[in-house]
Coordinates of C-alpha atoms in Angstrom, one line a residue:
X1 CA 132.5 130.0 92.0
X2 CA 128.9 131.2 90.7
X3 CA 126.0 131.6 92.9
X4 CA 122.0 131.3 91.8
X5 CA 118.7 131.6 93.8
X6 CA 116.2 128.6 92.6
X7 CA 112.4 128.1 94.0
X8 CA 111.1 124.8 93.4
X9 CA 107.0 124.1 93.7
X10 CA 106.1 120.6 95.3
X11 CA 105.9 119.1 92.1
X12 CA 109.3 120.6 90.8
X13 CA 111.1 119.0 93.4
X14 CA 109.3 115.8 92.8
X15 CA 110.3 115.2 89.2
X16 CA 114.0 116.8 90.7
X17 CA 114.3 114.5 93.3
X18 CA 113.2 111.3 91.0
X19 CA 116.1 112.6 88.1
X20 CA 118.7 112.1 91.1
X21 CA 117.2 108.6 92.3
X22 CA 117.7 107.2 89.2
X23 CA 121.0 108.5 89.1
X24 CA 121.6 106.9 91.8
X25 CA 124.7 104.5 91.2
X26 CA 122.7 102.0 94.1
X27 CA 119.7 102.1 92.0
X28 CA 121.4 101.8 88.1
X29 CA 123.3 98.8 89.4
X30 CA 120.2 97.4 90.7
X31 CA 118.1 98.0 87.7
X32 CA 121.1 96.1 85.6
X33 CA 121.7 93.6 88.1
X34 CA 119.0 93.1 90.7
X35 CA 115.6 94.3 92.0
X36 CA 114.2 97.6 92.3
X37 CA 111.1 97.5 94.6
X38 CA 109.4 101.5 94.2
X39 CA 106.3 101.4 96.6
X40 CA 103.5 103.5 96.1
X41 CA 103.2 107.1 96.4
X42 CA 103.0 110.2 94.7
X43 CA 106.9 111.0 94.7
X44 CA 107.5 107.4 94.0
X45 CA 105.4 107.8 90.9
X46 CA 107.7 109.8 89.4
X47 CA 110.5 107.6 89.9
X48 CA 108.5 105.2 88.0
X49 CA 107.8 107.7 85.1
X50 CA 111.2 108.4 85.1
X51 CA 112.6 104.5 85.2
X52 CA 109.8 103.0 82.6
X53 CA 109.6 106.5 80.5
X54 CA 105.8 106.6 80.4
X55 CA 103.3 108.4 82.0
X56 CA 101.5 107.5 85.0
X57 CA 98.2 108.9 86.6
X58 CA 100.4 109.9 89.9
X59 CA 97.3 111.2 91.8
X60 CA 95.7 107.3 92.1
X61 CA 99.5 105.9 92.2
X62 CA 99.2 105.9 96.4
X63 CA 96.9 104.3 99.0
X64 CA 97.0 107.1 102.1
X65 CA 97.2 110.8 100.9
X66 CA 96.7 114.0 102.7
X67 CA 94.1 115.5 100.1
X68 CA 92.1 118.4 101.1
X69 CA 93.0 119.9 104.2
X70 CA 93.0 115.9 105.9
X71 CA 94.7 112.4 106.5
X72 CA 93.1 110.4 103.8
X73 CA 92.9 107.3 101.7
X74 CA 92.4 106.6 98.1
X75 CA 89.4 104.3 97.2
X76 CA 90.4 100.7 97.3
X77 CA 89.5 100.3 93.6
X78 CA 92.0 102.4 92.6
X79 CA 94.5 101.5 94.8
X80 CA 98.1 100.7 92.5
X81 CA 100.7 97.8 92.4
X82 CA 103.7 98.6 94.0
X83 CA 106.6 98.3 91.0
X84 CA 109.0 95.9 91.3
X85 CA 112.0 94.9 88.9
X86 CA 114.4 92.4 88.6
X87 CA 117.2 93.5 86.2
X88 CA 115.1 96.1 85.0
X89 CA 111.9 94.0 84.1
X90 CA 108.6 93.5 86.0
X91 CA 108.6 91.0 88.6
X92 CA 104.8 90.1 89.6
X93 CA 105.3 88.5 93.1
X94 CA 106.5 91.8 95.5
X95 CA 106.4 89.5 98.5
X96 CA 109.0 87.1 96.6
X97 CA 111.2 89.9 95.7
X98 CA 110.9 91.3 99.3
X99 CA 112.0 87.6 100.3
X100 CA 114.9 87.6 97.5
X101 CA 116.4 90.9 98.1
X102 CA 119.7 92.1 100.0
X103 CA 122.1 95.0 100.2
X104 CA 122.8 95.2 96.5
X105 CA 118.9 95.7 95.7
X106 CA 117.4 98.5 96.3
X107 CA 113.9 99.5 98.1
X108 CA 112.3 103.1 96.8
X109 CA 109.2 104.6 100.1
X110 CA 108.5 108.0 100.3
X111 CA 107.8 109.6 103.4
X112 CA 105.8 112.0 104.9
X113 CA 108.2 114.0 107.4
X114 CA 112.1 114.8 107.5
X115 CA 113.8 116.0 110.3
X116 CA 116.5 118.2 111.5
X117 CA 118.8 115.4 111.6
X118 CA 117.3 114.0 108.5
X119 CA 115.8 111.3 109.8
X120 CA 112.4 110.4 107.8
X121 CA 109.0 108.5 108.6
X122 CA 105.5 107.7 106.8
X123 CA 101.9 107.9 108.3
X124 CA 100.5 104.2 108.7
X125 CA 96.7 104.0 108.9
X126 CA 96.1 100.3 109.0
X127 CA 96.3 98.1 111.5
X128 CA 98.4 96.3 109.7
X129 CA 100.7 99.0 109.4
X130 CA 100.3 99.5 105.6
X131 CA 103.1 99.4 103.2
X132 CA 105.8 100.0 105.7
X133 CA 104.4 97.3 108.1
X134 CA 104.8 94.5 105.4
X135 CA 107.8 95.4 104.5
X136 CA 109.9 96.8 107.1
X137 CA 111.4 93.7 108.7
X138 CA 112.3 92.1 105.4
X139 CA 114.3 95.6 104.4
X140 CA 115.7 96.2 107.7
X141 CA 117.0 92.4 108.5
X142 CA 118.7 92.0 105.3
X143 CA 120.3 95.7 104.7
X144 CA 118.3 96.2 101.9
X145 CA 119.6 99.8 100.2
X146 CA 116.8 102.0 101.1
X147 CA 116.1 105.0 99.6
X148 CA 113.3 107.9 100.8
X149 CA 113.0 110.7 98.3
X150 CA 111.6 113.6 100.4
X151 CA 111.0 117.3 99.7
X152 CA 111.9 119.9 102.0
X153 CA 108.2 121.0 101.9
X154 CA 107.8 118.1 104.0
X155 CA 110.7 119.6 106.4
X156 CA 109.6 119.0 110.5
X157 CA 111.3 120.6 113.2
X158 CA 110.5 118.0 115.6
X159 CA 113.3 115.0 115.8
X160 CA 110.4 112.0 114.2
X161 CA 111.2 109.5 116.6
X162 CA 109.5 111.9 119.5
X163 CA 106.8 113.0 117.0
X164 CA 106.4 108.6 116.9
X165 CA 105.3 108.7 120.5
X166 CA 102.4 110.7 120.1
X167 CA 100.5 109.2 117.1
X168 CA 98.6 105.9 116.8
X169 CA 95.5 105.2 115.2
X170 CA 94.1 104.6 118.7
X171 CA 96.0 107.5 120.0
X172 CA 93.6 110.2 119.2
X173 CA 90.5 111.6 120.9
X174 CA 89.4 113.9 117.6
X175 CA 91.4 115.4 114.3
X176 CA 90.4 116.2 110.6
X177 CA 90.8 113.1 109.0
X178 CA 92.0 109.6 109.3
X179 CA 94.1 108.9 112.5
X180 CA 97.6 107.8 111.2
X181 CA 100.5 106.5 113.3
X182 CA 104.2 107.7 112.3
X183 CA 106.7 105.5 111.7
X184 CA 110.2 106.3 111.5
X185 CA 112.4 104.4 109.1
X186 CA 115.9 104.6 111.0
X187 CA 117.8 102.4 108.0
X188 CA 116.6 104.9 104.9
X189 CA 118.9 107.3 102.8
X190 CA 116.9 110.3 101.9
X191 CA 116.4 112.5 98.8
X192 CA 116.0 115.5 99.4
X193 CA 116.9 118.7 96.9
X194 CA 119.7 119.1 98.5
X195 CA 121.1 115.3 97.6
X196 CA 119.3 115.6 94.2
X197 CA 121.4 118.6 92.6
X198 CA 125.3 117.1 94.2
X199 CA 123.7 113.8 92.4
X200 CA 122.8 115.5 89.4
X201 CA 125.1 118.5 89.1
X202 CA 127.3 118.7 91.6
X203 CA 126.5 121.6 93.4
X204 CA 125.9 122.2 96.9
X205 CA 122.2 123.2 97.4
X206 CA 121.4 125.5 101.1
X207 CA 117.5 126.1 102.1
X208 CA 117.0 129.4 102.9
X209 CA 113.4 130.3 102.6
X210 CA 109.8 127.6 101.8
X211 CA 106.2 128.7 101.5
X212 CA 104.6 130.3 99.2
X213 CA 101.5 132.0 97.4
X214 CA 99.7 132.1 93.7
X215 CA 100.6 128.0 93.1
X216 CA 103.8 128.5 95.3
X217 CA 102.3 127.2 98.2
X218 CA 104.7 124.5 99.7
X219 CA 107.7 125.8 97.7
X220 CA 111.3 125.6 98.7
X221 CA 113.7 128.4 97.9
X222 CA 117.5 127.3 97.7
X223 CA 120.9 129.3 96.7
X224 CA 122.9 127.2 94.8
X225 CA 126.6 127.2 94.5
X226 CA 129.6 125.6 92.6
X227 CA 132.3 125.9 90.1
X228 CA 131.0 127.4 86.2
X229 CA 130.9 123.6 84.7
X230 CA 128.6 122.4 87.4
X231 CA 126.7 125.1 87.6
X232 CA 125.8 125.3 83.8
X233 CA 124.7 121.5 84.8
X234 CA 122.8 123.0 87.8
X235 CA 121.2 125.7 85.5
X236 CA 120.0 123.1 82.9
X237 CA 118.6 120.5 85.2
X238 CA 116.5 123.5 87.2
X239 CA 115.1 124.7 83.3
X240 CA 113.9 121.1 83.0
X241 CA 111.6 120.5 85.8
X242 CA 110.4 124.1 85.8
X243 CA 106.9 124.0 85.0
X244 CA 106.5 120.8 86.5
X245 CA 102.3 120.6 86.7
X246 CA 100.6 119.9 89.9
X247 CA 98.3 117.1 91.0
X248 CA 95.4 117.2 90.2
X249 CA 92.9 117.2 93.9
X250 CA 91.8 113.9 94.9
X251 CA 87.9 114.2 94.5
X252 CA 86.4 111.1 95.7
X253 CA 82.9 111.3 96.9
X254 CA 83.5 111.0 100.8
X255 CA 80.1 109.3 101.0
X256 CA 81.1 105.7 99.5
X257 CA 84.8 105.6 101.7
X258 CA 84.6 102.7 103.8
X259 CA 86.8 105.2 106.3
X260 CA 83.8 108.2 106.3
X261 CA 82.6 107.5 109.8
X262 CA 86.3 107.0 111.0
X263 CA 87.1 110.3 109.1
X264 CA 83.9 112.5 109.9
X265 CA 83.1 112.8 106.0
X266 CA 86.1 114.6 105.6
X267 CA 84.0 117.6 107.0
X268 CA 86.6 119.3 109.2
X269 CA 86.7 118.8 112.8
X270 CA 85.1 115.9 114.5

């Protein structure tokens, strides 16, 4: 049995997490034999990177954000397809493949909170309820094989279904950005580095410290432990997504958002 200490920055465990998803033996079936439906995000995005083997400009792959120091959304010009597959080729019509799929397929959201039990949910901003609204009943009714890759950055102490409760876009009397509602998605199998290196190595993965300083911040610290095979595995897989870059900030001018008098301009507290 061999033992290692491994910190991961945000974007380390994003490419990480997106290795094991596509590992996945759910999702390699479905990319052989049925659809894969990745919504948009920035974790997401790397799944996609990962599936197609091309770059994509992750920072516009998403439609809500939380983008300097506030709740935010991208500008509708830029806002992305959501990628969807059928035996591993593009499918145009996601609203087709949403009425299509089943428990062999596979349905890729990330999220913006995990739980102590787990348990993951997204921020919804629009009325509508955004990408989780239109596609939550048609996932959930037919045991579609969801998946949630999550960092641990994104870890919560509060149990999400009692976090629900308080949020609402109508729910708030001020804040520092766009008023979201969080919506927990009871059905989904999360990702988290933990799940990424006993898919990918083998090894069992245990939290013990996050947070950092110097382009640390929102790092996860992890001991790692297994027999000498896996662990060479573990060792390798850690080297490759070392050095992982960051995002680059979302810079839109707050002044043409169709959201800047619901958001205050983005200029703090309002």
């Amino acid at each position: 049995m061999k033992r290692a200490l491994v910190t991961l920055t945000p974007p380390e465990s994003k490419r990480l997490i997106a290795k094991a998803v596509v590992a996945m033996p759910e999702v390699q079936r479905a990319l052989k034999h049925g659809f894969v439906y990745i919504a948009t995000g920035t974790t997401a995005a790397y799944i996609a990177e990962e599936i197609l083997g091309e770059k994509i400009e992750k920072e516009k792959w998403t439609v809500g954000v939380i983008s300097r120091g506030r709740t935010c959304v991208t500008p509708r010009k830029t806002w992305p397809k959501h990628l969807v597959l059928y035996k591993g080729e593009p499918f145009d019509d996601p609203l087709e493949a949403l009425k299509q799929m089943g428990p062999k397929d596979v349905f890729i959201k990330g999220a913006n909170a995990i739980d102590i039990n787990w348990n993951v949910a997204v921020f919804a901003a629009a009325p509508d309820g955004g990408t989780i609204g239109k596609t939550f009943g048609w996932t959930i009714t037919k045991g579609v094989f969801t998946i949630t890759p999550v960092s641990l950055e994104k870890f919560v102490p509060t149990p999400v279904e009692e976090s629900a409760k308080l949020t609402g876009i109508y729910s708030f009397d001020w804040g520092t950005g766009l008023y979201s509602a969080l919506v927990p998605i009871p059905h989904s199998h999360p990702v988290t580095e933990v799940e990424a290196y006993r898919i990918l190595a083998g090894v069992e993965a245990i939290p013990i410290a996050a947070g950092g300083t110097g382009g640390a911040e929102g790092s996860v610290t992890l001991v790692l432990q297994g027999e000498d095979e896996a662990m060479e595995r573990a060792k390798e897989i850690t080297k490759a997504v070392k050095g992982e870059p960051y995002l680059k900030p979302y810079t839109e001018d707050c002044s043409v958002c169709p959201f800047a008098k619901i958001c205050g301009l983005g200029s703090g507290v309002f």
